[in-house]
Coordinates of C-alpha atoms in Angstrom, one line a residue:
X1 CA 136.1 278.2 172.0
X2 CA 133.2 276.2 170.7
X3 CA 133.5 272.6 170.0
X4 CA 132.8 273.1 166.3
X5 CA 135.6 275.6 165.9
X6 CA 137.9 273.3 167.9
X7 CA 137.3 270.5 165.5
X8 CA 138.0 272.6 162.5
X9 CA 141.2 273.9 164.0
X10 CA 142.3 270.4 164.8
X11 CA 141.7 269.2 161.3
X12 CA 143.7 272.1 159.9
X13 CA 146.6 271.5 162.2
X14 CA 146.7 267.8 161.6
X15 CA 146.4 268.3 157.8
X16 CA 149.3 270.8 158.0
X17 CA 151.5 268.4 160.0
X18 CA 150.8 265.6 157.6
X19 CA 151.5 267.8 154.6
X20 CA 154.8 268.9 156.1
X21 CA 155.7 265.3 156.9
X22 CA 155.2 264.1 153.4
X23 CA 156.5 267.1 151.6
X24 CA 159.6 267.8 153.6
X25 CA 161.7 265.0 152.0
X26 CA 160.9 266.4 148.6
X27 CA 161.8 269.9 149.6
X28 CA 165.0 268.8 151.2
X29 CA 166.1 266.5 148.4
X30 CA 165.1 268.7 145.5
X31 CA 165.7 272.3 146.8
X32 CA 167.6 272.4 150.1
X33 CA 170.4 270.0 149.0
X34 CA 172.7 270.9 146.2
X35 CA 173.8 268.4 143.6
X36 CA 177.2 268.0 145.3
X37 CA 175.6 267.3 148.6
X38 CA 173.3 264.6 147.1
X39 CA 176.3 262.9 145.5
X40 CA 178.2 262.9 148.8
X41 CA 175.2 261.5 150.7
X42 CA 174.9 258.8 148.1
X43 CA 178.5 257.8 148.6
X44 CA 178.6 258.0 152.4
X45 CA 175.1 256.7 153.3
X46 CA 173.4 254.9 150.4
X47 CA 170.6 253.7 152.6
X48 CA 169.7 257.2 153.8
X49 CA 170.0 258.5 150.2
X50 CA 167.6 255.9 148.8
X51 CA 165.2 256.4 151.6
X52 CA 165.1 260.1 151.1
X53 CA 164.8 259.7 147.3
X54 CA 162.0 257.2 147.6
X55 CA 160.0 259.6 149.9
X56 CA 160.5 262.6 147.7
X57 CA 158.0 263.5 144.9
X58 CA 158.9 262.6 141.3
X59 CA 159.1 265.8 139.4
X60 CA 158.2 265.5 135.7
X61 CA 159.5 267.3 132.6
X62 CA 157.2 270.3 133.3
X63 CA 158.6 270.9 136.8
X64 CA 162.1 269.6 136.7
X65 CA 163.0 269.8 133.0
X66 CA 164.8 267.1 131.0
X67 CA 164.7 265.5 127.6
X68 CA 161.9 264.3 125.3
X69 CA 163.2 262.1 122.6
X70 CA 161.4 260.5 119.7
X71 CA 163.3 257.6 118.1
X72 CA 162.4 255.7 115.0
X73 CA 163.6 252.4 113.5
X74 CA 165.4 252.9 110.1
X75 CA 163.2 250.6 108.0
X76 CA 165.1 251.5 104.9
X77 CA 168.3 250.1 106.4
X78 CA 166.4 247.1 107.6
X79 CA 165.0 246.2 104.2
X80 CA 168.4 246.8 102.6
X81 CA 169.9 244.2 105.0
X82 CA 167.1 241.7 104.5
X83 CA 167.2 241.8 100.7
X84 CA 168.9 239.0 98.9
X85 CA 169.2 240.8 95.6
X86 CA 169.5 244.5 94.9
X87 CA 169.2 246.6 91.7
X88 CA 168.2 250.1 90.6
X89 CA 164.5 249.3 90.9
X90 CA 165.0 248.2 94.5
X91 CA 166.9 251.3 95.4
X92 CA 164.4 253.6 93.7
X93 CA 161.6 251.9 95.7
X94 CA 163.4 252.4 99.0
X95 CA 164.1 256.0 98.3
X96 CA 160.5 256.6 97.2
X97 CA 159.1 254.9 100.4
X98 CA 161.4 256.9 102.6
X99 CA 160.2 260.1 101.0
X100 CA 156.5 259.2 101.3
X101 CA 156.9 258.2 104.9
X102 CA 158.7 261.4 105.8
X103 CA 156.7 263.9 103.8
X104 CA 153.2 262.3 103.9
X105 CA 153.5 260.0 106.9
X106 CA 152.6 257.0 104.7
X107 CA 153.3 253.4 105.7
X108 CA 156.8 252.6 104.6
X109 CA 156.1 249.0 103.6
X110 CA 153.0 249.8 101.6
X111 CA 154.8 252.6 99.7
X112 CA 157.8 250.4 99.0
X113 CA 155.7 247.5 97.7
X114 CA 153.6 249.8 95.6
X115 CA 156.6 251.5 94.0
X116 CA 158.4 248.2 93.4
X117 CA 155.5 246.5 91.8
X118 CA 154.7 249.5 89.6
X119 CA 158.2 249.1 88.1
X120 CA 157.4 245.5 87.1
X121 CA 159.6 243.9 89.8
X122 CA 158.5 241.0 91.9
X123 CA 158.9 240.9 95.7
X124 CA 160.1 237.3 95.5
X125 CA 163.1 238.3 93.5
X126 CA 164.4 240.3 96.5
X127 CA 163.0 238.5 99.6
X128 CA 161.7 235.2 98.4
X129 CA 162.8 231.9 99.9
X130 CA 161.5 228.3 99.9
X131 CA 159.1 229.3 102.7
X132 CA 158.4 232.8 101.4
X133 CA 156.9 232.6 97.9
X134 CA 153.7 234.5 97.7
X135 CA 153.3 238.3 97.9
X136 CA 151.2 238.1 101.1
X137 CA 153.8 236.0 102.9
X138 CA 156.6 238.3 102.1
X139 CA 154.8 241.4 103.2
X140 CA 153.8 239.7 106.4
X141 CA 157.4 238.7 107.0
X142 CA 158.7 242.3 106.4
X143 CA 156.2 243.7 108.9
X144 CA 157.2 241.1 111.5
X145 CA 160.8 242.0 111.1
X146 CA 160.0 245.7 111.6
X147 CA 158.0 244.9 114.7
X148 CA 160.7 242.7 116.2
X149 CA 163.3 245.4 115.5
X150 CA 161.2 247.9 117.5
X151 CA 160.7 245.5 120.4
X152 CA 164.4 244.7 120.6
X153 CA 165.3 248.4 120.5
X154 CA 162.7 249.1 123.2
X155 CA 164.2 246.5 125.5
X156 CA 167.8 247.7 124.9
X157 CA 166.9 251.3 125.5
X158 CA 165.3 250.4 128.8
X159 CA 168.4 248.7 129.9
X160 CA 170.6 251.7 128.8
X161 CA 168.4 254.3 130.5
X162 CA 169.0 252.6 133.8
X163 CA 172.6 253.8 133.7
X164 CA 171.4 257.4 134.1
X165 CA 169.7 256.8 137.4
X166 CA 166.6 258.6 136.3
X167 CA 163.6 258.0 138.6
X168 CA 160.6 256.6 136.7
X169 CA 161.6 257.3 133.1
X170 CA 159.0 257.1 130.4
X171 CA 159.8 254.7 127.6
X172 CA 156.9 253.6 125.3
X173 CA 156.2 252.5 121.8
X174 CA 154.1 254.8 119.6
X175 CA 152.7 253.4 116.4
X176 CA 154.5 250.6 114.5
X177 CA 158.1 251.9 114.5
X178 CA 158.5 254.9 116.9
X179 CA 159.7 255.0 120.5
X180 CA 159.2 257.9 122.9
X181 CA 161.7 258.4 125.7
X182 CA 161.2 261.1 128.5
X183 CA 164.0 261.6 131.0
X184 CA 163.4 264.1 133.8
X185 CA 166.3 265.9 135.4
X186 CA 168.9 265.0 132.8
X187 CA 171.9 267.5 132.9
X188 CA 174.0 265.9 130.1
X189 CA 171.9 265.7 127.0
X190 CA 174.9 265.0 124.7
X191 CA 175.7 261.8 126.6
X192 CA 172.1 260.7 126.4
X193 CA 172.0 261.3 122.7
X194 CA 175.2 259.4 122.1
X195 CA 174.2 256.4 124.2
X196 CA 170.7 256.1 122.8
X197 CA 171.9 256.6 119.3
X198 CA 174.4 253.8 119.6
X199 CA 171.7 251.6 121.2
X200 CA 169.3 252.2 118.3
X201 CA 171.8 250.8 115.8
X202 CA 170.9 247.2 115.1
X203 CA 172.6 244.9 112.7
X204 CA 170.8 242.1 110.8
X205 CA 172.6 239.2 109.2
X206 CA 171.0 236.8 106.8
X207 CA 171.3 233.1 107.6
X208 CA 171.0 230.1 105.3
X209 CA 167.7 228.3 105.3
X210 CA 167.6 225.4 107.8
X211 CA 166.9 222.8 105.0
X212 CA 170.0 223.9 103.2
X213 CA 172.1 223.4 106.4
X214 CA 170.6 219.9 106.9
X215 CA 171.4 218.9 103.3
X216 CA 175.0 220.0 103.7
X217 CA 175.4 218.1 107.0
X218 CA 173.9 215.0 105.3
X219 CA 176.4 215.2 102.5
X220 CA 179.3 215.6 104.9
X221 CA 178.1 212.6 106.9
X222 CA 177.7 210.5 103.8
X223 CA 181.2 211.4 102.6
X224 CA 182.7 210.6 105.9
X225 CA 180.8 207.3 106.2
X226 CA 181.9 206.3 102.6
X227 CA 185.5 207.1 103.3
X228 CA 185.4 205.1 106.6
X229 CA 183.9 202.1 104.8
X230 CA 186.5 202.2 102.1
X231 CA 189.3 202.4 104.7
X232 CA 187.8 199.4 106.5
X233 CA 187.5 197.3 103.3
X234 CA 191.1 198.0 102.3
X235 CA 192.3 197.1 105.8
X236 CA 190.4 193.8 105.8
X237 CA 191.8 192.8 102.4
X238 CA 195.3 193.7 103.5
X239 CA 195.0 191.6 106.7
X240 CA 193.5 188.6 104.7
X241 CA 196.4 188.7 102.2
X242 CA 198.9 188.9 105.0
X243 CA 197.5 185.9 106.8
X244 CA 197.3 183.8 103.6
X245 CA 201.0 184.4 102.8
X246 CA 202.1 183.3 106.3
X247 CA 200.1 180.1 106.7
X248 CA 198.8 177.9 103.9
X249 CA 196.4 174.9 104.0
X250 CA 199.1 172.6 102.6
X251 CA 201.6 173.5 105.3
X252 CA 198.9 172.9 108.0
X253 CA 197.6 169.5 106.9
X254 CA 200.2 167.9 104.6
X255 CA 203.0 168.2 107.1
X256 CA 200.9 166.9 109.9
X257 CA 199.8 163.9 108.0
X258 CA 203.4 163.0 107.1
X259 CA 204.5 163.4 110.7
X260 CA 201.6 161.2 111.9
X261 CA 202.5 158.4 109.5
X262 CA 206.2 158.5 110.6
X263 CA 205.2 158.4 114.2
X264 CA 202.8 155.4 113.6
X265 CA 205.5 153.4 111.8
X266 CA 208.0 154.0 114.5
X267 CA 205.6 152.9 117.2
X268 CA 204.7 149.7 115.2
X269 CA 208.4 148.8 114.8
X270 CA 209.0 149.3 118.5
X271 CA 206.0 147.1 119.4
X272 CA 207.2 144.4 116.9
X273 CA 210.6 144.4 118.6
X274 CA 209.1 144.0 122.0
X275 CA 207.2 141.0 120.8

């Protein structure tokens, strides 16, 4: 056997051994072991189970199957929650924007604002505050609220997906208000839909502006301070009246002067008798 052929054969054998070493855990975990055997191994020897799972290849949706889910934030419900006032023009604008976003893939906020202003309504009537007065400020605020809703949903979905034990799930934001979730190897799609559907429901509550809260607190403090001052004044007057009724100036000084005169006369008489 020539040296050149020996080298080639050695390379093939070594490559085959390395291939077998790295591929065997995947073959064993994915194909040789049943689902029941994997569950038993996870309960009896978690360390061995995790080691075997880490060394096995991650099969994607194309090889293993699973779920591909596209989720979307309900902007209509969000704007409905954020609005301070509602009327027919507001409802018509929401329905129009929803239709345009679904059928023509138009931007929901742009379609909503266009329809609302075409009916003669002002954005400030529905979303205006002391800090949000101009048209540009309100539109910017609405877009920020949509963005925050998507980011919160994205974080919550990531935490929920961890419950399924899926290796390397794909969760990413697409566009301004869509989230794509890919879960390989999922065998209970109904449970996934239920859990993710509940996760995507977010509730928004309007809070009073900070300056209003500060004013209310100042009024409460002023009322309490005024009441405390009135109680202190009344108590002081009552104590002064009580002290004046018990001891008078005449009783203090008139009686003392009389007693002093009497004592002086007595002492003088006694001294005169002695002399």
